[in-house]
Amino acid sequence: MNNVSNRTANPCDDEPPFAINNIRNQEVFGIILYSVLTFMATISMLVFLEECVYIYKKVPANKKSVIIWVNGAAPVISTMSCIGMWIPRAVMITDLTSATYFAIVVFKFLIMMLEEIGGDEAFLKRSSKHKLKISTGPCCCCCPCLPHVAITRRTLFLLKLGSFQFALLKLIFTLLSIILWTNGNYNQQDMSITGAAIWINPFVGILTVIALWPVTIIFMHLRITLRTLKIIPKYAMYQLVLILSQLQTAIINILAMNRIIACSPPFSSPARGYMLSQQLLILEMFIITLVTRLLYRRQYEPLPEEEPGDNENTKLTTLTVSA
């Protein structure tokens, strides 16, 4: 009886409700909202599946996999957010799944840019007389004095490795987080020095920054060369997914953990923050899915060969090697 009275007296300290209780507590507006958002998530996934069929039939074999991976970022996040919306206690699992998928997308986007120019060999051939500008975000945008780096196989390998490490280590840390969570040792709201989250999350953040750097370097190098392939709006959509799924979610969760977002029984403040984050992501990823469909569902023609002295459509954006 004492435990029951304590939980009733402090509803804002309760865990998220079970799925059935969440459904039963919904009013008319809540039912309509959940239905509309579920419809959006479903449409996002259907659009993605239709796009996969088109890419499988129309796109060259070397580009199929990476384009499908990159296109799947918004629909996958939308679907995971929809599951988390209906099943509040599964939010940690759905968030980790979305974050792990996007970690792979970071690497795949870099590979996609290389494949769009013709692959590693074509990139090295086109770039043999050029250098890479490494003073770019998110790591070194404030260091314009950094030297330009020659483009070699070793340089390209290090750039790939910088993004691949995030895809691999994020998967490992996700599995570790789930294992610790099942044992009661991992709680995203526990920011104490003895909690696992305070050690895992900052380290994953550092890995994220390191992984984004090579993608930005390659993009800045190829943005003019791949302009006809709409690489700039594609990169903008990729960055938008990153900001919304990572930064926006983190801000909302921090506000909720500090009780700035008020509790609304049966949802505590953190649980309500997670819920608002999932609902926003469904709407945002639905819009991004429609935009990316316009960008990627097209005929894929090979780029023209770079001609000597051609300084317009096929020139690269970095400085040439000085004599």
Coordinates of C-alpha atoms in Angstrom, one line a residue:
M1 CA 0.0 0.0 0.0
N2 CA 2.8 2.4 0.8
N3 CA 4.5 1.8 -2.5
V4 CA 1.2 2.3 -4.4
S5 CA 0.6 5.6 -2.5
N6 CA 4.1 6.8 -3.2
R7 CA 3.8 6.1 -7.0
T8 CA 0.4 7.9 -7.0
A9 CA 1.8 10.9 -5.1
N10 CA 4.8 11.2 -7.5
P11 CA 3.4 10.3 -11.0
C12 CA 6.2 12.4 -12.5
D13 CA 8.8 9.9 -11.2
D14 CA 7.1 6.9 -12.8
E15 CA 8.6 4.8 -15.6
P16 CA 7.0 5.2 -19.1
P17 CA 3.6 3.4 -19.4
F18 CA 3.2 0.1 -21.1
A19 CA 1.9 0.2 -24.6
I20 CA -1.6 -0.9 -23.7
N21 CA -1.9 1.7 -21.0
N22 CA -0.6 4.3 -23.3
I23 CA -3.3 3.5 -25.9
R24 CA -6.1 3.4 -23.3
N25 CA -5.1 6.8 -21.9
Q26 CA -5.4 8.5 -25.3
E27 CA -8.1 11.0 -25.9
V28 CA -9.6 11.8 -29.3
F29 CA -6.9 14.3 -30.2
G30 CA -4.2 11.8 -29.1
I31 CA -5.8 9.0 -31.2
I32 CA -5.9 11.3 -34.3
L33 CA -2.3 12.5 -33.7
Y34 CA -1.0 8.9 -33.4
S35 CA -3.0 7.8 -36.5
V36 CA -1.7 10.6 -38.6
L37 CA 1.9 10.1 -37.5
T38 CA 1.7 6.4 -38.1
F39 CA 0.3 7.0 -41.5
M40 CA 3.3 9.3 -42.3
A41 CA 5.7 6.7 -41.1
T42 CA 4.0 4.1 -43.2
I43 CA 4.1 6.3 -46.3
S44 CA 7.8 7.0 -45.7
M45 CA 8.6 3.3 -45.6
L46 CA 6.5 2.6 -48.7
V47 CA 8.1 5.4 -50.6
F48 CA 11.5 4.0 -49.6
L49 CA 10.6 0.5 -50.8
E50 CA 9.4 1.8 -54.1
E51 CA 12.6 3.7 -54.5
C52 CA 14.6 0.6 -53.7
V53 CA 12.8 -1.2 -56.6
Y54 CA 13.6 1.7 -58.9
I55 CA 17.3 1.8 -57.8
Y56 CA 17.6 -1.9 -58.2
K57 CA 16.3 -1.8 -61.8
K58 CA 17.8 1.5 -63.1
V59 CA 21.0 2.2 -61.1
P60 CA 24.5 0.7 -62.0
A61 CA 25.5 -2.2 -59.8
N62 CA 28.4 -0.3 -58.1
K63 CA 26.0 2.4 -56.8
K64 CA 22.9 0.4 -55.8
S65 CA 23.9 -0.6 -52.2
V66 CA 25.2 2.8 -51.1
I67 CA 22.3 4.8 -52.5
I68 CA 19.8 2.5 -50.9
W69 CA 21.6 2.8 -47.6
V70 CA 21.7 6.6 -47.8
N71 CA 18.0 6.8 -48.9
G72 CA 17.0 4.6 -46.0
A73 CA 18.1 7.0 -43.2
A74 CA 14.9 9.1 -43.0
P75 CA 12.4 6.2 -43.4
V76 CA 14.3 4.0 -40.9
I77 CA 14.4 6.8 -38.3
S78 CA 10.7 7.5 -39.0
T79 CA 9.8 3.9 -38.5
M80 CA 11.8 3.5 -35.3
S81 CA 10.3 6.7 -33.9
C82 CA 6.8 5.4 -34.7
I83 CA 7.5 2.2 -32.8
G84 CA 8.9 4.2 -29.9
M85 CA 5.8 6.4 -29.9
W86 CA 3.5 3.4 -29.6
I87 CA 5.7 1.5 -27.2
P88 CA 7.2 4.1 -24.8
R89 CA 9.3 1.6 -22.9
A90 CA 11.1 0.7 -26.1
V91 CA 12.4 4.2 -26.8
M92 CA 16.0 3.5 -25.8
I93 CA 16.1 0.5 -28.2
T94 CA 14.6 2.4 -31.1
D95 CA 16.9 5.4 -30.5
L96 CA 20.0 3.2 -30.5
T97 CA 18.8 1.4 -33.6
S98 CA 18.3 4.7 -35.5
A99 CA 21.6 6.0 -34.3
T100 CA 23.4 2.8 -35.4
Y101 CA 21.8 2.9 -38.8
F102 CA 22.8 6.5 -39.3
A103 CA 26.4 5.7 -38.2
I104 CA 26.5 3.4 -41.2
V105 CA 24.9 6.0 -43.4
V106 CA 27.8 8.4 -42.6
F107 CA 30.3 6.0 -44.1
K108 CA 28.0 5.1 -47.0
F109 CA 27.6 8.7 -47.9
L110 CA 31.3 9.1 -48.3
I111 CA 31.4 5.9 -50.4
M112 CA 28.5 7.2 -52.5
M113 CA 30.4 10.4 -53.4
L114 CA 33.4 8.3 -54.5
E115 CA 31.2 6.0 -56.6
E116 CA 29.4 9.0 -58.2
I117 CA 32.8 10.1 -59.6
G118 CA 33.6 6.6 -60.8
G119 CA 35.1 4.8 -57.8
D120 CA 38.4 5.0 -56.0
E121 CA 40.6 4.7 -59.2
A122 CA 38.7 7.4 -61.0
F123 CA 38.8 9.7 -57.9
L124 CA 42.6 9.2 -57.6
K125 CA 43.1 9.7 -61.4
R126 CA 41.0 13.0 -61.4
S127 CA 42.6 14.2 -58.2
S128 CA 46.3 13.4 -58.9
K129 CA 47.1 17.1 -59.6
H130 CA 45.1 18.4 -56.7
K131 CA 45.3 18.6 -52.9
L132 CA 42.8 18.2 -50.1
K133 CA 41.8 21.0 -47.9
I134 CA 41.5 19.6 -44.4
S135 CA 40.6 22.8 -42.5
T136 CA 36.9 22.0 -42.6
G137 CA 34.2 21.3 -40.1
P138 CA 33.4 19.8 -37.7
C139 CA 37.0 19.3 -36.5
C140 CA 39.2 22.0 -38.0
C141 CA 37.1 24.7 -39.5
C142 CA 38.8 27.1 -37.1
C143 CA 42.3 26.1 -38.3
P144 CA 42.7 27.7 -41.8
C145 CA 46.5 27.5 -41.4
L146 CA 46.5 23.7 -41.7
P147 CA 48.4 22.6 -44.8
H148 CA 46.7 21.0 -47.9
V149 CA 47.2 17.3 -48.1
A150 CA 48.3 15.4 -51.3
I151 CA 45.7 12.9 -52.5
T152 CA 47.1 9.4 -52.4
R153 CA 45.8 5.9 -51.8
R154 CA 47.0 6.2 -48.2
T155 CA 45.1 9.5 -47.8
L156 CA 41.9 8.0 -49.2
F157 CA 42.3 4.9 -47.0
L158 CA 42.6 7.1 -43.9
L159 CA 39.5 9.1 -44.9
K160 CA 37.5 5.9 -45.3
L161 CA 38.8 4.6 -42.1
G162 CA 37.8 7.7 -40.2
S163 CA 34.2 7.2 -41.2
F164 CA 34.2 3.4 -41.0
Q165 CA 35.4 3.4 -37.4
F166 CA 32.1 5.2 -36.4
A167 CA 29.9 2.6 -38.2
L168 CA 31.8 -0.3 -36.5
L169 CA 32.3 1.2 -33.0
K170 CA 28.7 2.6 -32.8
L171 CA 27.4 -0.9 -33.4
I172 CA 29.6 -2.3 -30.7
F173 CA 28.6 0.4 -28.2
T174 CA 25.0 -0.1 -29.0
L175 CA 25.2 -3.8 -28.3
L176 CA 27.1 -3.0 -25.1
S177 CA 24.5 -0.5 -24.0
I178 CA 21.7 -3.0 -24.6
I179 CA 23.5 -5.6 -22.6
L180 CA 24.1 -3.2 -19.7
W181 CA 20.5 -2.0 -19.9
T182 CA 19.1 -5.5 -19.5
N183 CA 21.3 -5.9 -16.4
G184 CA 20.1 -2.6 -15.0
N185 CA 23.5 -0.9 -15.4
Y186 CA 22.6 1.5 -18.3
N187 CA 20.2 4.4 -17.9
Q188 CA 20.3 7.4 -20.3
Q189 CA 18.9 9.6 -17.5
D190 CA 21.7 8.6 -15.0
M191 CA 24.4 11.2 -15.4
S192 CA 26.3 10.2 -12.3
I193 CA 30.0 9.4 -12.4
T194 CA 29.2 5.7 -11.7
G195 CA 26.6 5.5 -14.5
A196 CA 27.5 3.8 -17.8
A197 CA 25.8 6.5 -19.9
I198 CA 28.1 9.3 -18.7
W199 CA 31.1 7.3 -20.1
I200 CA 29.6 5.8 -23.3
N201 CA 27.7 8.9 -24.7
P202 CA 30.6 11.4 -24.7
F203 CA 32.9 8.8 -26.3
V204 CA 30.3 8.1 -29.0
G205 CA 30.1 11.9 -29.5
I206 CA 33.8 12.1 -30.2
L207 CA 33.6 9.2 -32.6
T208 CA 30.8 11.0 -34.4
V209 CA 32.8 14.2 -34.9
I210 CA 35.8 12.3 -36.2
A211 CA 33.6 10.4 -38.7
L212 CA 31.9 13.5 -40.0
W213 CA 35.2 15.2 -40.8
P214 CA 36.3 12.9 -43.7
V215 CA 32.8 13.2 -45.3
T216 CA 33.1 17.0 -45.2
I217 CA 36.6 17.0 -46.6
I218 CA 35.5 14.8 -49.6
F219 CA 32.3 16.9 -50.1
M220 CA 34.2 20.2 -50.2
H221 CA 36.6 18.6 -52.7
L222 CA 33.9 17.3 -55.1
R223 CA 31.0 19.7 -54.7
I224 CA 31.7 21.4 -58.0
T225 CA 32.6 18.2 -59.9
L226 CA 29.3 16.5 -58.7
R227 CA 27.2 19.6 -59.0
T228 CA 25.2 18.2 -61.9
L229 CA 24.3 15.2 -59.8
K230 CA 22.7 17.5 -57.1
I231 CA 25.3 16.6 -54.6
I232 CA 24.9 19.9 -52.6
P233 CA 21.1 19.3 -51.8
K234 CA 21.9 15.7 -51.1
Y235 CA 24.5 16.7 -48.6
A236 CA 22.1 19.2 -47.1
M237 CA 19.5 16.5 -46.6
Y238 CA 22.2 14.2 -45.0
Q239 CA 23.2 17.0 -42.7
L240 CA 19.6 17.8 -41.8
V241 CA 18.9 14.2 -40.8
L242 CA 22.0 14.4 -38.6
I243 CA 20.9 17.6 -36.9
L244 CA 17.3 16.5 -36.4
S245 CA 18.0 12.9 -35.2
Q246 CA 21.0 13.7 -33.1
L247 CA 21.2 17.3 -32.0
Q248 CA 17.5 18.0 -31.8
T249 CA 16.8 14.8 -29.9
A250 CA 19.7 15.5 -27.4
I251 CA 18.4 19.1 -26.7
I252 CA 14.9 17.9 -26.1
N253 CA 16.1 15.1 -23.8
I254 CA 18.3 17.5 -21.8
L255 CA 15.4 19.8 -21.3
A256 CA 13.2 16.9 -20.2
M257 CA 15.8 15.6 -17.7
N258 CA 16.0 19.0 -16.2
R259 CA 12.2 19.1 -15.8
I260 CA 11.9 22.1 -18.2
I261 CA 9.5 20.0 -20.2
A262 CA 6.7 19.3 -17.7
C263 CA 5.5 15.9 -16.9
S264 CA 2.0 14.8 -18.1
P265 CA 0.9 11.6 -16.3
P266 CA 1.3 8.8 -17.2
F267 CA 4.4 10.3 -18.7
S268 CA 7.2 11.6 -16.5
S269 CA 9.3 14.6 -17.8
P270 CA 12.0 12.4 -19.4
A271 CA 9.4 10.1 -20.9
R272 CA 7.4 13.0 -22.3
G273 CA 10.5 14.5 -23.8
Y274 CA 11.3 11.2 -25.5
M275 CA 7.7 11.1 -26.8
L276 CA 7.8 14.7 -28.2
S277 CA 11.1 13.9 -29.9
Q278 CA 9.7 10.7 -31.6
Q279 CA 6.6 12.6 -32.8
L280 CA 8.7 15.5 -34.2
L281 CA 11.1 13.0 -36.0
I282 CA 8.2 11.2 -37.7
L283 CA 7.0 14.5 -39.2
E284 CA 10.4 15.7 -40.2
M285 CA 11.6 12.4 -41.6
F286 CA 8.4 12.1 -43.7
I287 CA 9.2 15.5 -45.3
I288 CA 12.9 14.6 -45.8
T289 CA 11.9 11.2 -47.4
L290 CA 9.8 13.0 -50.0
V291 CA 12.6 15.5 -50.8
T292 CA 15.3 12.8 -51.1
R293 CA 13.0 10.8 -53.4
L294 CA 13.2 13.8 -55.8
L295 CA 16.9 13.9 -55.5
Y296 CA 17.8 10.2 -56.0
R297 CA 15.1 8.9 -58.3
R298 CA 16.7 9.8 -61.5
Q299 CA 18.7 8.5 -64.4
Y300 CA 22.4 7.9 -63.4
E301 CA 24.6 8.9 -66.3
P302 CA 28.4 8.6 -65.9
L303 CA 30.3 11.9 -65.4
P304 CA 32.3 13.2 -68.5
E305 CA 36.0 12.6 -68.4
E306 CA 38.0 15.6 -67.1
E307 CA 39.6 17.3 -70.1
P308 CA 42.9 19.1 -69.9
G309 CA 42.3 22.8 -69.3
D310 CA 38.7 22.3 -68.4
N311 CA 38.1 24.7 -65.5
E312 CA 34.4 24.8 -65.4
N313 CA 32.1 21.8 -65.1
T314 CA 34.7 19.2 -64.2
K315 CA 37.3 21.1 -62.2
L316 CA 37.8 20.2 -58.5
T317 CA 37.4 22.7 -55.8
T318 CA 40.8 22.3 -54.1
L319 CA 44.1 24.0 -54.9
T320 CA 46.3 22.5 -57.5
V321 CA 49.8 21.3 -56.5
S322 CA 52.2 24.2 -56.8
A323 CA 55.2 23.6 -59.1

